[in-house]
């Protein structure tokens, strides 16, 4: 999962205006980087121009996904990522960047601004932070931890059974289970045994 580009643009009446951008082109060869950056800038502007106000969209281009968010006030952001990057996290990033940008940069500067005149330095920080969606997004992080816990629990049960111990034997040996619980377990086992597929 990788983010390559994060751009903030203003959607004008006929064309879009790049306000600020950040790139991570380390996965491309040195001689390709300037061409790749130009292509990503061009693609970002084109997607904003073709998107309606108040819309969010994801556009697939070769092996990349371009996520765009155009607000009703014409402020827009585009993130270009690989196809494995989670869409929800990408849109969370776009929301955060546009909110922060609109608080720090006056709206009067949006139509005529350019990367040299706009004073907003957080794009590089956001691009670096969101490279790992698990760390950047709390919900993704919790889901990953739950997945890991399920794997650990599954592996633990398998390792118990691999040692030659059967769950039935463990139930019989348990001092913590009352006689009533043991009878319940045996009855449930018998009831479910008719449905087992071997």
PDB file of N, CA and C in Angstrom, residues 59-126:
ATOM      1  N   UNK A  59     -11.094   7.087  -9.262  1.00  0.00           N
ATOM      2  CA  UNK A  59     -10.880   6.805 -10.677  1.00  0.00           C
ATOM      3  C   UNK A  59      -9.673   5.893 -10.804  1.00  0.00           C
ATOM      4  N   UNK A  60      -9.852   4.799 -11.542  1.00  0.00           N
ATOM      5  CA  UNK A  60      -8.750   3.855 -11.728  1.00  0.00           C
ATOM      6  C   UNK A  60      -8.007   4.199 -13.014  1.00  0.00           C
ATOM      7  N   UNK A  61      -6.710   4.322 -12.909  1.00  0.00           N
ATOM      8  CA  UNK A  61      -5.855   4.590 -14.069  1.00  0.00           C
ATOM      9  C   UNK A  61      -4.672   3.629 -13.985  1.00  0.00           C
ATOM     10  N   UNK A  62      -4.649   2.662 -14.883  1.00  0.00           N
ATOM     11  CA  UNK A  62      -3.658   1.586 -14.894  1.00  0.00           C
ATOM     12  C   UNK A  62      -3.665   0.906 -13.520  1.00  0.00           C
ATOM     13  N   UNK A  63      -2.555   0.861 -12.821  1.00  0.00           N
ATOM     14  CA  UNK A  63      -2.515   0.191 -11.523  1.00  0.00           C
ATOM     15  C   UNK A  63      -2.723   1.137 -10.359  1.00  0.00           C
ATOM     16  N   UNK A  64      -3.192   2.348 -10.629  1.00  0.00           N
ATOM     17  CA  UNK A  64      -3.325   3.370  -9.602  1.00  0.00           C
ATOM     18  C   UNK A  64      -4.786   3.753  -9.413  1.00  0.00           C
ATOM     19  N   UNK A  65      -5.087   4.241  -8.205  1.00  0.00           N
ATOM     20  CA  UNK A  65      -6.406   4.790  -7.922  1.00  0.00           C
ATOM     21  C   UNK A  65      -6.249   6.257  -7.554  1.00  0.00           C
ATOM     22  N   UNK A  66      -7.039   7.090  -8.202  1.00  0.00           N
ATOM     23  CA  UNK A  66      -7.042   8.522  -7.913  1.00  0.00           C
ATOM     24  C   UNK A  66      -8.331   8.828  -7.157  1.00  0.00           C
ATOM     25  N   UNK A  67      -8.195   9.227  -5.906  1.00  0.00           N
ATOM     26  CA  UNK A  67      -9.351   9.565  -5.074  1.00  0.00           C
ATOM     27  C   UNK A  67      -9.478  11.086  -5.068  1.00  0.00           C
ATOM     28  N   UNK A  68     -10.654  11.567  -5.384  1.00  0.00           N
ATOM     29  CA  UNK A  68     -10.871  13.014  -5.482  1.00  0.00           C
ATOM     30  C   UNK A  68     -12.046  13.420  -4.600  1.00  0.00           C
ATOM     31  N   UNK A  69     -11.917  14.584  -3.996  1.00  0.00           N
ATOM     32  CA  UNK A  69     -13.007  15.184  -3.225  1.00  0.00           C
ATOM     33  C   UNK A  69     -13.077  16.653  -3.615  1.00  0.00           C
ATOM     34  N   UNK A  70     -14.208  17.052  -4.215  1.00  0.00           N
ATOM     35  CA  UNK A  70     -14.441  18.440  -4.609  1.00  0.00           C
ATOM     36  C   UNK A  70     -15.545  18.977  -3.705  1.00  0.00           C
ATOM     37  N   UNK A  71     -15.190  19.942  -2.867  1.00  0.00           N
ATOM     38  CA  UNK A  71     -16.181  20.513  -1.955  1.00  0.00           C
ATOM     39  C   UNK A  71     -17.070  21.510  -2.691  1.00  0.00           C
ATOM     40  N   UNK A  72     -18.159  21.898  -2.054  1.00  0.00           N
ATOM     41  CA  UNK A  72     -19.085  22.865  -2.657  1.00  0.00           C
ATOM     42  C   UNK A  72     -18.469  24.255  -2.793  1.00  0.00           C
ATOM     43  N   UNK A  73     -17.451  24.543  -1.979  1.00  0.00           N
ATOM     44  CA  UNK A  73     -16.785  25.853  -2.067  1.00  0.00           C
ATOM     45  C   UNK A  73     -15.643  25.842  -3.081  1.00  0.00           C
ATOM     46  N   UNK A  74     -15.566  24.815  -3.917  1.00  0.00           N
ATOM     47  CA  UNK A  74     -14.592  24.649  -5.004  1.00  0.00           C
ATOM     48  C   UNK A  74     -13.199  24.228  -4.560  1.00  0.00           C
ATOM     49  N   UNK A  75     -12.976  24.115  -3.261  1.00  0.00           N
ATOM     50  CA  UNK A  75     -11.697  23.600  -2.789  1.00  0.00           C
ATOM     51  C   UNK A  75     -11.700  22.084  -2.999  1.00  0.00           C
ATOM     52  N   UNK A  76     -10.607  21.565  -3.554  1.00  0.00           N
ATOM     53  CA  UNK A  76     -10.555  20.155  -3.946  1.00  0.00           C
ATOM     54  C   UNK A  76      -9.233  19.539  -3.525  1.00  0.00           C
ATOM     55  N   UNK A  77      -9.256  18.218  -3.386  1.00  0.00           N
ATOM     56  CA  UNK A  77      -8.023  17.492  -3.086  1.00  0.00           C
ATOM     57  C   UNK A  77      -8.046  16.165  -3.824  1.00  0.00           C
ATOM     58  N   UNK A  78      -6.859  15.742  -4.217  1.00  0.00           N
ATOM     59  CA  UNK A  78      -6.699  14.472  -4.925  1.00  0.00           C
ATOM     60  C   UNK A  78      -5.542  13.725  -4.286  1.00  0.00           C
ATOM     61  N   UNK A  79      -5.749  12.430  -4.048  1.00  0.00           N
ATOM     62  CA  UNK A  79      -4.660  11.575  -3.600  1.00  0.00           C
ATOM     63  C   UNK A  79      -4.539  10.442  -4.621  1.00  0.00           C
ATOM     64  N   UNK A  80      -3.313  10.172  -5.045  1.00  0.00           N
ATOM     65  CA  UNK A  80      -3.050   9.079  -5.978  1.00  0.00           C
ATOM     66  C   UNK A  80      -2.326   7.992  -5.197  1.00  0.00           C
ATOM     67  N   UNK A  81      -2.911   6.783  -5.232  1.00  0.00           N
ATOM     68  CA  UNK A  81      -2.394   5.659  -4.455  1.00  0.00           C
ATOM     69  C   UNK A  81      -2.381   4.409  -5.321  1.00  0.00           C
ATOM     70  N   UNK A  82      -1.759   3.360  -4.809  1.00  0.00           N
ATOM     71  CA  UNK A  82      -1.851   2.091  -5.515  1.00  0.00           C
ATOM     72  C   UNK A  82      -3.235   1.492  -5.266  1.00  0.00           C
ATOM     73  N   UNK A  83      -3.572   0.447  -5.986  1.00  0.00           N
ATOM     74  CA  UNK A  83      -4.932  -0.095  -5.918  1.00  0.00           C
ATOM     75  C   UNK A  83      -5.236  -0.809  -4.608  1.00  0.00           C
ATOM     76  N   UNK A  84      -4.217  -1.092  -3.794  1.00  0.00           N
ATOM     77  CA  UNK A  84      -4.430  -1.782  -2.521  1.00  0.00           C
ATOM     78  C   UNK A  84      -4.753  -0.828  -1.372  1.00  0.00           C
ATOM     79  N   UNK A  85      -4.504   0.452  -1.563  1.00  0.00           N
ATOM     80  CA  UNK A  85      -4.696   1.415  -0.473  1.00  0.00           C
ATOM     81  C   UNK A  85      -6.190   1.528  -0.154  1.00  0.00           C
ATOM     82  N   UNK A  86      -6.569   1.458   1.143  1.00  0.00           N
ATOM     83  CA  UNK A  86      -7.991   1.492   1.515  1.00  0.00           C
ATOM     84  C   UNK A  86      -8.663   2.814   1.146  1.00  0.00           C
ATOM     85  N   UNK A  87      -9.781   2.715   0.459  1.00  0.00           N
ATOM     86  CA  UNK A  87     -10.499   3.890  -0.020  1.00  0.00           C
ATOM     87  C   UNK A  87     -10.981   4.768   1.131  1.00  0.00           C
ATOM     88  N   UNK A  88     -11.488   4.153   2.196  1.00  0.00           N
ATOM     89  CA  UNK A  88     -12.005   4.928   3.323  1.00  0.00           C
ATOM     90  C   UNK A  88     -10.912   5.778   3.957  1.00  0.00           C
ATOM     91  N   UNK A  89      -9.718   5.215   4.071  1.00  0.00           N
ATOM     92  CA  UNK A  89      -8.596   5.956   4.656  1.00  0.00           C
ATOM     93  C   UNK A  89      -8.194   7.115   3.739  1.00  0.00           C
ATOM     94  N   UNK A  90      -8.210   6.881   2.429  1.00  0.00           N
ATOM     95  CA  UNK A  90      -7.867   7.940   1.472  1.00  0.00           C
ATOM     96  C   UNK A  90      -8.833   9.119   1.601  1.00  0.00           C
ATOM     97  N   UNK A  91     -10.129   8.834   1.707  1.00  0.00           N
ATOM     98  CA  UNK A  91     -11.094   9.924   1.837  1.00  0.00           C
ATOM     99  C   UNK A  91     -11.024  10.601   3.204  1.00  0.00           C
ATOM    100  N   UNK A  92     -10.639   9.862   4.225  1.00  0.00           N
ATOM    101  CA  UNK A  92     -10.413  10.475   5.542  1.00  0.00           C
ATOM    102  C   UNK A  92      -9.263  11.481   5.448  1.00  0.00           C
ATOM    103  N   UNK A  93      -8.206  11.092   4.742  1.00  0.00           N
ATOM    104  CA  UNK A  93      -7.067  11.996   4.528  1.00  0.00           C
ATOM    105  C   UNK A  93      -7.497  13.241   3.762  1.00  0.00           C
ATOM    106  N   UNK A  94      -8.258  13.074   2.700  1.00  0.00           N
ATOM    107  CA  UNK A  94      -8.708  14.229   1.907  1.00  0.00           C
ATOM    108  C   UNK A  94      -9.568  15.179   2.744  1.00  0.00           C
ATOM    109  N   UNK A  95     -10.474  14.630   3.546  1.00  0.00           N
ATOM    110  CA  UNK A  95     -11.293  15.456   4.451  1.00  0.00           C
ATOM    111  C   UNK A  95     -10.415  16.275   5.381  1.00  0.00           C
ATOM    112  N   UNK A  96      -9.477  15.593   6.009  1.00  0.00           N
ATOM    113  CA  UNK A  96      -8.606  16.239   6.990  1.00  0.00           C
ATOM    114  C   UNK A  96      -7.778  17.356   6.346  1.00  0.00           C
ATOM    115  N   UNK A  97      -7.200  17.067   5.195  1.00  0.00           N
ATOM    116  CA  UNK A  97      -6.361  18.062   4.505  1.00  0.00           C
ATOM    117  C   UNK A  97      -7.183  19.277   4.099  1.00  0.00           C
ATOM    118  N   UNK A  98      -8.363  19.066   3.527  1.00  0.00           N
ATOM    119  CA  UNK A  98      -9.177  20.200   3.084  1.00  0.00           C
ATOM    120  C   UNK A  98      -9.666  21.049   4.253  1.00  0.00           C
ATOM    121  N   UNK A  99     -10.024  20.409   5.360  1.00  0.00           N
ATOM    122  CA  UNK A  99     -10.443  21.164   6.546  1.00  0.00           C
ATOM    123  C   UNK A  99      -9.295  22.032   7.068  1.00  0.00           C
ATOM    124  N   UNK A 100      -8.143  21.412   7.186  1.00  0.00           N
ATOM    125  CA  UNK A 100      -6.966  22.119   7.700  1.00  0.00           C
ATOM    126  C   UNK A 100      -6.543  23.243   6.749  1.00  0.00           C
ATOM    127  N   UNK A 101      -6.531  22.953   5.456  1.00  0.00           N
ATOM    128  CA  UNK A 101      -6.142  23.934   4.447  1.00  0.00           C
ATOM    129  C   UNK A 101      -7.082  25.138   4.473  1.00  0.00           C
ATOM    130  N   UNK A 102      -8.389  24.880   4.552  1.00  0.00           N
ATOM    131  CA  UNK A 102      -9.361  25.984   4.535  1.00  0.00           C
ATOM    132  C   UNK A 102      -9.261  26.855   5.787  1.00  0.00           C
ATOM    133  N   UNK A 103      -8.780  26.292   6.898  1.00  0.00           N
ATOM    134  CA  UNK A 103      -8.577  27.084   8.115  1.00  0.00           C
ATOM    135  C   UNK A 103      -7.308  27.931   8.034  1.00  0.00           C
ATOM    136  N   UNK A 104      -6.295  27.442   7.339  1.00  0.00           N
ATOM    137  CA  UNK A 104      -5.000  28.131   7.315  1.00  0.00           C
ATOM    138  C   UNK A 104      -4.822  29.082   6.132  1.00  0.00           C
ATOM    139  N   UNK A 105      -5.527  28.834   5.036  1.00  0.00           N
ATOM    140  CA  UNK A 105      -5.368  29.662   3.835  1.00  0.00           C
ATOM    141  C   UNK A 105      -6.698  30.350   3.536  1.00  0.00           C
ATOM    142  N   UNK A 106      -6.644  31.646   3.371  1.00  0.00           N
ATOM    143  CA  UNK A 106      -7.853  32.434   3.100  1.00  0.00           C
ATOM    144  C   UNK A 106      -8.474  32.026   1.761  1.00  0.00           C
ATOM    145  N   UNK A 107      -9.801  31.965   1.709  1.00  0.00           N
ATOM    146  CA  UNK A 107     -10.495  31.546   0.486  1.00  0.00           C
ATOM    147  C   UNK A 107     -10.299  32.529  -0.665  1.00  0.00           C
ATOM    148  N   UNK A 108      -9.965  33.770  -0.350  1.00  0.00           N
ATOM    149  CA  UNK A 108      -9.716  34.756  -1.407  1.00  0.00           C
ATOM    150  C   UNK A 108      -8.447  34.419  -2.210  1.00  0.00           C
ATOM    151  N   UNK A 109      -7.542  33.658  -1.590  1.00  0.00           N
ATOM    152  CA  UNK A 109      -6.298  33.278  -2.263  1.00  0.00           C
ATOM    153  C   UNK A 109      -6.430  32.018  -3.129  1.00  0.00           C
ATOM    154  N   UNK A 110      -7.525  31.277  -3.006  1.00  0.00           N
ATOM    155  CA  UNK A 110      -7.663  30.012  -3.721  1.00  0.00           C
ATOM    156  C   UNK A 110      -7.683  30.159  -5.250  1.00  0.00           C
ATOM    157  N   UNK A 111      -8.488  31.082  -5.812  1.00  0.00           N
ATOM    158  CA  UNK A 111      -8.555  31.136  -7.280  1.00  0.00           C
ATOM    159  C   UNK A 111      -7.243  31.533  -7.955  1.00  0.00           C
ATOM    160  N   UNK A 112      -6.455  32.379  -7.309  1.00  0.00           N
ATOM    161  CA  UNK A 112      -5.239  32.881  -7.967  1.00  0.00           C
ATOM    162  C   UNK A 112      -3.945  32.323  -7.369  1.00  0.00           C
ATOM    163  N   UNK A 113      -4.050  31.501  -6.341  1.00  0.00           N
ATOM    164  CA  UNK A 113      -2.853  30.994  -5.673  1.00  0.00           C
ATOM    165  C   UNK A 113      -2.093  29.979  -6.504  1.00  0.00           C
ATOM    166  N   UNK A 114      -0.846  29.771  -6.131  1.00  0.00           N
ATOM    167  CA  UNK A 114      -0.025  28.727  -6.753  1.00  0.00           C
ATOM    168  C   UNK A 114       0.884  28.147  -5.672  1.00  0.00           C
ATOM    169  N   UNK A 115       1.562  27.025  -5.953  1.00  0.00           N
ATOM    170  CA  UNK A 115       2.368  26.384  -4.909  1.00  0.00           C
ATOM    171  C   UNK A 115       3.425  27.289  -4.264  1.00  0.00           C
ATOM    172  N   UNK A 116       3.896  28.296  -4.989  1.00  0.00           N
ATOM    173  CA  UNK A 116       4.914  29.191  -4.426  1.00  0.00           C
ATOM    174  C   UNK A 116       4.320  30.239  -3.487  1.00  0.00           C
ATOM    175  N   UNK A 117       3.082  30.659  -3.746  1.00  0.00           N
ATOM    176  CA  UNK A 117       2.489  31.733  -2.945  1.00  0.00           C
ATOM    177  C   UNK A 117       1.649  31.226  -1.774  1.00  0.00           C
ATOM    178  N   UNK A 118       1.204  29.984  -1.827  1.00  0.00           N
ATOM    179  CA  UNK A 118       0.366  29.436  -0.755  1.00  0.00           C
ATOM    180  C   UNK A 118       1.254  28.934   0.378  1.00  0.00           C
ATOM    181  N   UNK A 119       0.966  29.416   1.583  1.00  0.00           N
ATOM    182  CA  UNK A 119       1.758  29.022   2.749  1.00  0.00           C
ATOM    183  C   UNK A 119       1.020  27.925   3.524  1.00  0.00           C
ATOM    184  N   UNK A 120       1.254  26.706   3.105  1.00  0.00           N
ATOM    185  CA  UNK A 120       0.673  25.538   3.779  1.00  0.00           C
ATOM    186  C   UNK A 120       1.708  24.417   3.679  1.00  0.00           C
ATOM    187  N   UNK A 121       2.258  24.032   4.815  1.00  0.00           N
ATOM    188  CA  UNK A 121       3.397  23.122   4.817  1.00  0.00           C
ATOM    189  C   UNK A 121       3.066  21.686   5.244  1.00  0.00           C
ATOM    190  N   UNK A 122       1.817  21.397   5.560  1.00  0.00           N
ATOM    191  CA  UNK A 122       1.476  20.105   6.167  1.00  0.00           C
ATOM    192  C   UNK A 122       1.288  18.952   5.180  1.00  0.00           C
ATOM    193  N   UNK A 123       1.254  19.233   3.877  1.00  0.00           N
ATOM    194  CA  UNK A 123       0.994  18.153   2.917  1.00  0.00           C
ATOM    195  C   UNK A 123       2.045  17.051   2.975  1.00  0.00           C
ATOM    196  N   UNK A 124       3.311  17.417   3.043  1.00  0.00           N
ATOM    197  CA  UNK A 124       4.377  16.410   3.116  1.00  0.00           C
ATOM    198  C   UNK A 124       4.240  15.565   4.383  1.00  0.00           C
ATOM    199  N   UNK A 125       3.863  16.199   5.479  1.00  0.00           N
ATOM    200  CA  UNK A 125       3.689  15.484   6.750  1.00  0.00           C
ATOM    201  C   UNK A 125       2.539  14.488   6.639  1.00  0.00           C
ATOM    202  N   UNK A 126       1.413  14.927   6.075  1.00  0.00           N
ATOM    203  CA  UNK A 126       0.257  14.037   5.911  1.00  0.00           C
ATOM    204  C   UNK A 126       0.582  12.885   4.962  1.00  0.00           C
TER     205      UNK A 126
END
